[in-house]
Amino acid sequence: MQWEVVIGLEVHVQLSTCSKIFSGASTAFGAEPNTQACGIDLGLPGTLPVLNENAVAMAVRFGLAINAEIPEYSVFERKNYFYPDLPKGYQTSQMAHPVIGRGEVDITLGDGTVKTVRIHHAHLEEDAGKSLHEDYSGMTGIDLNRAGTPLLEIVSEPDMHSAEEASAYIRAIHAIVTYLGISDGNMAEGSMRCDVNVSLRPKGQEKLGTRAEIKNVNSFRFVERAIAFEIERQSEILEEGGVVVQETRLYNPDLDETRSMRTKEEANDYRYFPCPDLLPLMLDEAYVEHQRSLLPELPSEKRQRFVDSLGLSTYDADVLTGSRPLAEYFEAVQKHCGDAKLAANWVQGDLLGRLNRDGLDITESPVSAEQLGGLLMRLADDTINGKAAKQVFADLWECKGETADEIIDARGLKQVTDTGAIESLCDQVIADNPVQVTQYREATEDKRGKMIGFFVGQVMKASRGTANPPQVNAMLKEKLDALL
Amino acid sequence: MHDKTLAELARGLAAGDFSSRELTASLLERIQRVDPSLNSFITVTGEQALEEADTADDLRQKGQAGALGGLPLAYKDIFCTEGVRTSAGSKMLDNFIAPYNATVVEKLRHAGTISLGKTNMDEFAMGSSNENSYYGPVKNPWNSTLVPGGSSGGSAAAVAAGLVPAALGTDTGGSIRQPAAFCGITGLKPTYGRISRYGMIAYASSLDQAGPMARTAEDCAMLMNAMAGHDSRDSTSVARNVPDYTQDLDKPLNGLKVGLPVEYFGDGLAPEVETAIREAVKVYESLGARIIDVSLPHTRLAIPAYYVIAPAEASSNLSRYDGVRFGHRCDNPIDLEDLYKRTRAEGFGDEVKRRILIGTHTLSEGFFDAYYRKAQQVRRLIRQDFLDAFSHVDVLMGPAAPTTAFELGSRADPVQMYLQDIYTIAINLAGIPGISVPAGLVDNRPVGLQILGPHFGEAHLLNVAHVYQQATDWHQRRPEIKE
């Protein structure tokens, strides 16, 4: 049977507010356990929540970025369950009346097709603490630093049909939240986590199949892997005439598999009800419009501009707008050197390649956008040639100089464009290599094209790489052809 | 000194008739003598109180004493007090030393008051007789075989017995007004949102409200001046100007329109209580009030609605008592589930467990619409009843409770106990203020007149109560205390 895969995602984004969603405690990552949990986060008797205005502003900006309805009225509710890292015995969340209504996110697939994923809603809630199972033999430690960190949970419609689409969707969400500056998007630190709902149905069938929910997947790659495993698992069951059980599963990256955590029968009844400690949240039009005025250029707008006014290909524009820091880096380089195409090639090629190799993020690049821009400016104005440029880049990477100009001077890499100097070098090389000249003369037309490379190499060598290769090429061709 | 009102004591301190230390020491000594038989205090903070009294005396010397400077108070043990056990009357919090002060505690400290300690109460404020306390029942100072009412029974008994001139209570369904009535003192439940709930251990968050309990309306007004106001730490507290509650206490009542809800004088009301209340109403008539019969048609739905909403909120509010971070923890749990189950089985009393079970049930999938949602609809109807009534009368009057104080152990059936709150519970659902004032004695048992006003009408309620107290002496009657 032909199966259709149906995927819906719930993405939890930690908002980068300074303090927690309902208390004044700091949200900074990595502090000593329980040093960033105040009485409210500990659920001390008598304490009460006060909503962080900034978390609301960030949620609204996300809503505007995905063209969503922003309801005038939303309500915080309590989701009741017991767990040691949930101090109050309930999570303050939203259910019936979320802060953000229906919206849309465009995703770009590998072949360049653009697809729209509908967003069901997005709601605000507080994060739980962490249970630490290592370091305490036979016991569990509780760290409540994370408890109360604001989360925006973005719930998609089941609009995706492959691991690739799901992955593209998460990347799109990642780009939006980082562009908006409402999250650092750091998946390794848990700033973005996904619950993935996967089900299969016979191709052409309207009714959705039974789904499995894979909880808490925290990298782009793991999302793809977990979905791939799940598709495999479910299709095997269905092919054998079995029934998929509705359940919650966990993905284990070490074993590259998902495992059942609990079935529907074991699921909690969360007993949601409106939190009596928080008044309904009312947002008027003026507030929403004010938030709109604070929106930066969004990835889709930037992508369009890169194509329309910088003349980049859609592929290049897509890669370069993948994250806000990358786009900003590219734009800075482009402004500096004045050549968008050149900047796009270098940022995607040499820079990203090297960053990838060293496992660095664009924000950690040893070569600043100004430095790279300065280098490309010299390439563009023919001060240096491409080979020298690579050398300068390597030096900048290793911090062997402050600017490209400094390195070019120190290493004497300035390109020789003086026709007289090049001509004498060419004459010298022709004179020094009579055997090759004879071979050249006796060769067929199409072989000569290749053979000229030898002479160019010799001239470049003689110039210690500073000659302008196209210029050398042209001059050698003229001189050798004259000997025919 | 133990017979004086807060206002009289304030004048005495100002005149230098006695120092705050003398006053405090004398009350502490009286607590030591009288309270072992009453059991109105859970914790007495004598040493700390004397230190605070010395500080208050020093400030007075320097001319820096405020309106409440040097006056002793007690707090229901539901208000968090820094460094002092705050038990909520529960075994669950028997070992809980609060690391911070509730906002009202902080405000009253700032006004110069002195805390003598923490008063007894029904566990987590669930009860109408103070028999649900882990620390044992409180005796009614008028007759030790009677309950003091609840849940603020310790505060009411302590004030009635002259152990402290005033105390704080909380009122979720009548927990200030009913014990005030049973013990013959004055107790005000302010409008929901008038006083910060921060630091007040939650029972039912949408209904809980702190209020003063004292001998007179004037004393309550003095305390309200310090207690009321918006608190940025409580999102449900209301940002609205706080009037001087003592300003208009003496305003004459000529032309006051008093509504008598017919539903508050029907079946179930003890005849002797009705007689006393109608007498009190006559006093108002003689003071120039016009009496009008009104109807609050949804009154009979108040108790059922309350016993859906309050337990629902309580079931969630009390989830934090899990043995993980503070409070009681069972010995040697074998796993997480065992920790939760035994901690909560051991730490909570029967009534608390009953309400957690009710609340958990009514919020469950499949029952939510039939119970919780329906109860919220009823709540709006009840609120509308009051708004309609206040569109043609200024205040409503009736009994605070259907009977006078009953015998300890006489209301074993929880539903019988719940019916105690029939005249008080709707007020919390509507969010309006209510005050109970002493209005008679039947067989040496006090009767409380309840006066209700529109939202934020506390100043007027205090005025209406005060003028009555100028014309009567019920509030001056004192129980005979065996010392």
Coordinates of C-alpha atoms in Angstrom, one line a residue, chain B residues 25-452:
Chain B
A25 CA 3.8 42.8 78.0
S26 CA 0.4 42.9 79.7
L27 CA -1.3 41.2 76.7
L28 CA 1.4 38.6 76.5
E29 CA 0.9 37.8 80.1
R30 CA -2.8 37.5 79.6
I31 CA -2.3 35.2 76.6
Q32 CA -0.2 33.0 78.8
R33 CA -2.9 32.8 81.5
V34 CA -6.0 32.6 79.3
D35 CA -5.0 30.9 76.1
P36 CA -4.2 27.4 77.3
S37 CA -7.9 26.8 77.7
L38 CA -9.0 28.8 74.6
N39 CA -6.3 27.6 72.2
S40 CA -6.7 30.7 70.0
F41 CA -3.0 31.0 69.2
I42 CA -0.8 28.5 67.3
T43 CA 2.4 30.5 67.8
V44 CA 3.0 33.4 70.2
T45 CA 6.0 35.5 69.3
G46 CA 6.6 37.2 72.7
E47 CA 10.2 38.1 72.5
Q48 CA 9.9 39.5 69.1
A49 CA 6.8 41.4 70.1
L50 CA 8.6 43.1 73.0
E51 CA 11.5 44.1 70.8
E52 CA 9.1 45.6 68.3
A53 CA 7.3 47.4 71.2
D54 CA 10.6 48.9 72.3
T55 CA 11.2 50.1 68.8
A56 CA 7.7 51.6 68.6
D57 CA 8.3 53.4 71.9
D58 CA 11.6 54.8 70.6
L59 CA 9.9 56.1 67.5
R60 CA 7.2 57.7 69.6
Q61 CA 9.8 59.4 71.7
K62 CA 11.2 60.9 68.5
G63 CA 7.8 61.9 67.4
Q64 CA 7.7 59.5 64.5
A65 CA 4.9 57.2 65.6
G66 CA 2.2 56.6 63.0
A67 CA -1.5 56.2 63.5
L68 CA -1.0 52.5 64.5
G69 CA 2.4 53.0 66.1
G70 CA 2.9 50.5 69.0
L71 CA -0.5 48.8 68.7
P72 CA -0.5 45.0 69.1
L73 CA -2.1 42.7 66.6
A74 CA -2.3 39.0 65.8
Y75 CA -2.3 37.3 62.4
K76 CA -4.4 34.4 61.3
D77 CA -1.7 31.7 60.7
I78 CA -2.4 31.9 56.9
F79 CA -0.4 35.1 56.5
C80 CA 3.3 34.5 55.8
T81 CA 5.5 36.1 58.5
E82 CA 9.2 36.1 58.0
G83 CA 11.1 33.8 60.3
V84 CA 8.0 32.6 62.0
R85 CA 6.1 29.4 61.4
T86 CA 3.2 29.8 59.1
S87 CA 1.2 26.6 59.3
A88 CA -2.2 27.4 57.8
G89 CA -3.5 25.2 60.6
S90 CA -2.1 22.1 58.8
K91 CA 0.3 19.4 59.7
M92 CA 1.5 19.9 56.2
L93 CA 3.1 23.2 57.1
D94 CA 3.8 22.5 60.8
N95 CA 7.6 22.9 60.0
F96 CA 7.2 25.8 57.5
I97 CA 9.1 28.9 58.5
A98 CA 8.0 31.6 56.0
P99 CA 11.0 33.3 54.4
Y100 CA 9.1 36.5 53.7
N101 CA 6.3 38.7 54.9
A102 CA 2.9 38.9 53.3
T103 CA 2.2 42.4 51.8
V104 CA -0.5 43.2 54.5
V105 CA 1.9 42.1 57.2
E106 CA 4.6 44.3 55.7
K107 CA 2.1 47.3 55.5
L108 CA 1.0 46.9 59.0
R109 CA 4.5 46.6 60.3
H110 CA 5.4 49.7 58.4
A111 CA 2.5 51.4 60.1
G112 CA 4.1 50.6 63.4
T113 CA 2.0 47.7 64.6
I114 CA 3.4 44.8 66.8
S115 CA 2.6 41.2 66.1
L116 CA 1.9 39.1 69.2
G117 CA 1.7 35.9 67.1
K118 CA -0.3 33.6 64.8
T119 CA -3.8 32.6 65.5
N120 CA -5.5 29.2 65.1
M121 CA -7.7 28.4 62.1
D122 CA -9.4 25.7 60.2
E123 CA -6.8 23.9 58.1
F124 CA -6.1 25.9 54.9
A125 CA -9.2 28.0 55.9
M126 CA -11.6 25.2 55.1
G127 CA -14.2 25.1 57.8
S128 CA -16.8 27.0 59.7
S129 CA -16.1 26.0 63.3
N130 CA -12.3 25.9 63.7
E131 CA -12.6 22.2 64.5
N132 CA -10.5 21.3 61.4
S133 CA -7.2 22.6 62.8
Y134 CA -4.2 20.3 63.2
Y135 CA -3.6 22.3 66.4
G136 CA -6.9 21.4 67.9
P137 CA -10.2 23.3 68.2
V138 CA -10.6 26.8 69.5
K139 CA -13.1 27.4 72.3
N140 CA -15.6 30.2 72.1
P141 CA -14.7 32.7 74.9
W142 CA -18.4 33.1 75.7
N143 CA -18.9 29.5 76.5
S144 CA -16.2 26.9 76.2
T145 CA -18.5 24.2 75.0
L146 CA -19.2 26.2 71.8
V147 CA -17.2 26.7 68.7
P148 CA -15.9 30.2 67.9
G149 CA -16.9 29.8 64.2
G150 CA -14.4 29.5 61.4
S151 CA -12.2 29.5 59.6
S152 CA -10.7 32.6 61.4
G153 CA -11.8 31.2 64.7
G154 CA -8.6 31.9 66.5
S155 CA -8.5 35.6 65.5
A156 CA -12.2 36.0 66.6
A157 CA -11.7 34.3 69.9
A158 CA -8.5 36.1 70.7
V159 CA -10.1 39.5 70.2
A160 CA -13.3 38.5 72.1
A161 CA -11.3 37.3 75.0
G162 CA -9.2 40.4 75.2
L163 CA -5.9 38.8 74.3
V164 CA -5.3 41.2 71.5
P165 CA -7.3 44.3 70.5
A166 CA -7.4 43.3 66.8
A167 CA -6.5 40.5 64.5
L168 CA -6.4 39.7 60.8
G169 CA -8.6 37.1 59.3
T170 CA -9.3 35.9 55.8
D171 CA -12.7 35.3 54.3
T172 CA -13.4 33.0 51.4
G173 CA -17.0 32.1 52.1
G174 CA -17.7 33.8 55.5
S175 CA -14.5 33.1 57.4
I176 CA -14.3 36.5 58.9
R177 CA -17.9 37.4 59.3
Q178 CA -19.3 34.2 60.8
P179 CA -16.6 33.8 63.6
A180 CA -17.0 37.6 64.3
A181 CA -20.7 37.0 64.7
F182 CA -20.2 33.9 67.0
C183 CA -17.7 35.7 69.2
G184 CA -19.4 39.1 69.4
I185 CA -16.8 41.2 67.6
T186 CA -16.7 43.3 64.4
G187 CA -15.3 41.8 61.2
L188 CA -15.0 43.2 57.7
K189 CA -14.6 41.3 54.5
P190 CA -13.5 44.0 52.0
T191 CA -14.2 44.0 48.2
Y192 CA -12.2 41.3 46.3
G193 CA -9.1 43.1 45.1
R194 CA -9.0 45.8 47.8
I195 CA -6.3 44.1 49.8
S196 CA -3.3 42.3 48.4
R197 CA -3.4 38.5 48.6
Y198 CA 0.4 38.3 48.3
G199 CA 1.8 36.1 51.1
M200 CA -1.7 34.9 52.1
I201 CA -1.7 31.2 51.7
A202 CA -4.3 30.4 49.0
Y203 CA -7.4 28.4 49.5
A204 CA -9.6 29.6 46.7
S205 CA -7.9 32.4 44.9
S206 CA -10.9 34.1 43.3
L207 CA -12.7 34.3 46.6
D208 CA -10.0 34.8 49.3
Q209 CA -9.8 38.2 50.8
A210 CA -8.1 39.4 54.0
G211 CA -9.8 41.7 56.4
P212 CA -9.7 43.2 59.9
M213 CA -11.4 41.7 63.0
A214 CA -11.7 44.0 66.0
R215 CA -14.1 45.2 68.6
T216 CA -15.5 48.1 66.6
A217 CA -16.1 49.4 63.1
E218 CA -13.8 52.3 64.0
D219 CA -11.0 49.9 64.8
C220 CA -11.6 48.1 61.5
A221 CA -11.4 51.5 59.7
M222 CA -8.1 52.3 61.3
L223 CA -6.7 49.0 60.2
M224 CA -8.1 49.3 56.7
N225 CA -6.2 52.6 56.2
A226 CA -3.0 50.6 56.5
M227 CA -4.1 47.4 54.8
A228 CA -5.9 48.5 51.6
G229 CA -4.3 49.4 48.3
H230 CA -2.9 48.0 45.1
D231 CA 0.1 45.7 45.2
S232 CA 2.2 45.1 42.1
R233 CA 2.8 41.6 43.3
D234 CA -0.9 40.7 43.2
S235 CA -2.4 41.0 39.7
T236 CA -5.9 40.7 41.1
S237 CA -5.5 43.6 43.5
V238 CA -7.1 46.7 42.2
A239 CA -5.4 50.0 41.4
R240 CA -7.9 52.4 42.9
N241 CA -7.5 55.2 45.4
V242 CA -7.7 54.3 49.1
P243 CA -10.0 56.6 51.0
D244 CA -9.5 57.5 54.6
Y245 CA -11.8 55.0 56.1
T246 CA -12.1 56.9 59.4
Q247 CA -13.1 60.1 57.7
D248 CA -16.9 59.6 57.4
L249 CA -17.5 57.2 60.3
D250 CA -19.9 59.6 62.0
K251 CA -21.9 60.7 59.0
P252 CA -25.6 60.6 59.9
L253 CA -27.8 57.9 58.3
N254 CA -30.8 60.0 57.5
G255 CA -32.4 58.7 54.3
L256 CA -30.2 55.6 54.2
K257 CA -32.0 52.9 52.1
V258 CA -31.6 49.5 53.7
G259 CA -32.7 46.5 51.7
L260 CA -33.7 43.3 53.5
P261 CA -33.2 40.3 51.2
V262 CA -36.3 38.1 51.7
E263 CA -34.2 35.1 51.0
Y264 CA -32.1 35.8 54.2
F265 CA -35.1 35.6 56.5
G266 CA -36.6 32.3 55.4
D267 CA -36.4 28.7 56.4
G268 CA -33.4 27.6 58.4
L269 CA -33.0 30.9 60.2
A270 CA -33.2 30.4 64.0
P271 CA -36.2 32.5 65.3
E272 CA -34.1 34.1 68.1
V273 CA -31.5 35.2 65.6
E274 CA -34.2 36.7 63.4
T275 CA -35.7 38.6 66.4
A276 CA -32.3 40.1 67.2
I277 CA -31.7 41.1 63.6
R278 CA -35.1 42.7 63.3
E279 CA -34.4 44.6 66.5
A280 CA -31.2 45.9 65.0
V281 CA -33.0 46.9 61.8
K282 CA -35.4 48.9 64.0
V283 CA -32.5 50.8 65.5
Y284 CA -31.5 51.8 61.9
E285 CA -35.1 52.9 61.3
S286 CA -34.9 55.1 64.4
L287 CA -31.6 56.6 63.0
G288 CA -33.5 57.7 59.9
A289 CA -33.1 54.7 57.6
R290 CA -35.8 53.5 55.2
I291 CA -36.3 49.8 55.1
I292 CA -37.1 48.1 51.8
D293 CA -37.7 44.4 51.1
V294 CA -35.6 43.2 48.2
S295 CA -35.0 39.9 46.5
L296 CA -31.7 38.1 45.7
P297 CA -33.4 35.3 43.6
H298 CA -30.3 33.1 43.1
T299 CA -29.4 32.9 46.7
R300 CA -30.2 29.2 47.0
L301 CA -27.6 28.5 44.3
A302 CA -24.8 30.1 46.2
I303 CA -23.7 27.2 48.3
P304 CA -23.7 24.7 45.4
A305 CA -21.8 27.1 43.2
Y306 CA -19.3 27.8 45.9
Y307 CA -18.7 24.1 46.6
V308 CA -17.7 23.7 43.0
I309 CA -15.6 26.8 42.5
A310 CA -13.7 26.8 45.8
P311 CA -12.7 23.2 45.9
A312 CA -11.7 23.3 42.2
E313 CA -9.3 26.2 42.9
A314 CA -8.2 24.6 46.1
S315 CA -7.4 21.2 44.4
S316 CA -4.9 23.1 42.2
N317 CA -3.7 25.6 44.9
L318 CA -2.8 22.7 47.2
S319 CA -0.9 20.7 44.7
R320 CA 2.3 22.4 45.7
Y321 CA 2.3 20.5 49.0
D322 CA 4.1 17.5 47.6
G323 CA 6.9 16.9 50.0
V324 CA 9.5 18.0 47.5
R325 CA 10.6 21.5 48.6
F326 CA 9.0 22.4 51.9
G327 CA 6.5 21.3 54.5
H328 CA 5.8 17.7 55.6
R329 CA 7.5 14.8 53.8
C330 CA 6.7 11.2 54.7
D331 CA 9.5 9.0 56.0
N332 CA 11.5 6.8 53.7
P333 CA 9.5 7.0 50.4
I334 CA 10.2 4.1 48.2
D335 CA 9.5 6.0 45.0
L336 CA 8.0 9.3 43.7
E337 CA 4.4 8.1 43.8
D338 CA 4.9 6.8 47.3
L339 CA 6.3 10.2 48.3
Y340 CA 3.3 12.0 46.9
K341 CA 0.7 9.7 48.3
R342 CA 2.0 9.3 51.8
T343 CA 3.1 12.9 52.2
R344 CA -0.4 14.1 51.2
A345 CA -2.2 11.4 53.1
E346 CA -0.4 12.2 56.3
G347 CA -0.1 16.0 55.9
F348 CA -3.7 16.9 55.1
G349 CA -6.8 16.5 57.3
D350 CA -10.1 15.0 56.3
E351 CA -11.9 18.2 55.2
V352 CA -9.0 19.3 53.1
K353 CA -8.8 15.9 51.4
R354 CA -12.6 16.0 50.9
R355 CA -12.4 19.4 49.1
I356 CA -9.3 18.3 47.0
L357 CA -11.3 15.3 45.9
I358 CA -14.4 17.3 45.0
G359 CA -12.3 19.9 43.1
T360 CA -10.3 17.3 41.3
H361 CA -13.5 15.6 40.2
T362 CA -15.3 18.7 39.1
L363 CA -12.4 19.8 36.9
S364 CA -12.0 16.3 35.3
E365 CA -12.5 15.7 31.6
G366 CA -16.2 15.2 31.0
F367 CA -17.4 16.9 34.2
F368 CA -15.9 20.4 33.6
D369 CA -18.9 21.8 31.7
A370 CA -21.5 20.4 34.0
Y371 CA -19.8 21.6 37.2
Y372 CA -17.2 24.3 36.8
R373 CA -18.6 26.1 33.8
K374 CA -22.1 26.0 35.2
A375 CA -21.0 27.2 38.6
Q376 CA -19.3 30.2 36.9
Q377 CA -22.5 31.0 35.1
V378 CA -24.3 30.9 38.4
R379 CA -21.7 33.1 39.9
R380 CA -22.4 35.8 37.3
L381 CA -26.1 35.5 38.1
I382 CA -25.5 35.9 41.8
R383 CA -23.3 39.0 41.2
Q384 CA -26.0 40.4 39.0
D385 CA -28.6 39.9 41.9
F386 CA -26.5 42.2 44.1
L387 CA -25.9 44.8 41.4
D388 CA -29.6 44.9 40.8
A389 CA -30.3 45.2 44.5
F390 CA -27.8 48.0 44.9
S391 CA -29.4 49.9 42.1
H392 CA -32.2 50.8 44.5
V393 CA -30.8 50.4 48.0
D394 CA -27.6 51.6 49.6
V395 CA -26.9 48.6 51.8
L396 CA -28.3 45.2 52.5
M397 CA -28.8 43.8 56.0
G398 CA -29.4 40.4 57.4
P399 CA -28.0 37.8 59.7
A400 CA -24.3 36.8 59.4
A401 CA -25.2 33.1 60.2
P402 CA -28.5 31.2 60.6
T403 CA -27.8 30.3 64.2
T404 CA -25.7 31.5 67.1
A405 CA -22.5 29.5 68.0
F406 CA -23.2 25.8 68.1
E407 CA -21.7 23.1 70.3
L408 CA -18.3 21.7 69.6
G409 CA -18.7 18.4 67.7
S410 CA -22.4 19.0 66.9
R411 CA -22.0 19.4 63.1
A412 CA -20.4 16.1 62.1
D413 CA -22.1 16.0 58.7
P414 CA -20.1 18.2 56.3
V415 CA -23.2 19.3 54.4
Q416 CA -24.8 20.6 57.6
M417 CA -21.6 22.5 58.3
Y418 CA -21.6 24.0 54.7
L419 CA -25.1 25.3 55.3
Q420 CA -23.6 27.6 58.1
D421 CA -22.4 29.8 55.3
I422 CA -25.7 30.3 53.6
Y423 CA -25.8 34.1 54.2
T424 CA -22.1 34.8 53.7
I425 CA -21.0 32.7 50.7
A426 CA -22.8 34.6 48.0
I427 CA -20.9 37.8 49.0
N428 CA -17.6 36.2 48.1
L429 CA -19.0 34.9 44.8
A430 CA -20.1 38.5 44.0
G431 CA -16.9 40.0 45.2
I432 CA -18.7 42.7 47.3
P433 CA -17.8 43.8 50.8
G434 CA -19.6 42.8 54.0
I435 CA -19.3 43.5 57.7
S436 CA -20.6 41.6 60.7
V437 CA -21.4 43.7 63.8
P438 CA -22.5 42.5 67.3
A439 CA -26.3 42.9 67.4
G440 CA -27.6 41.0 70.4
L441 CA -27.1 38.1 72.8
V442 CA -29.3 35.1 72.9
D443 CA -28.6 32.8 75.9
N444 CA -25.3 34.6 76.3
R445 CA -24.5 33.8 72.7
P446 CA -23.7 36.7 70.4
V447 CA -25.7 37.4 67.3
G448 CA -24.0 39.1 64.3
L449 CA -25.8 41.6 62.0
Q450 CA -24.3 41.4 58.5
I451 CA -24.3 44.6 56.4
L452 CA -23.4 44.4 52.7

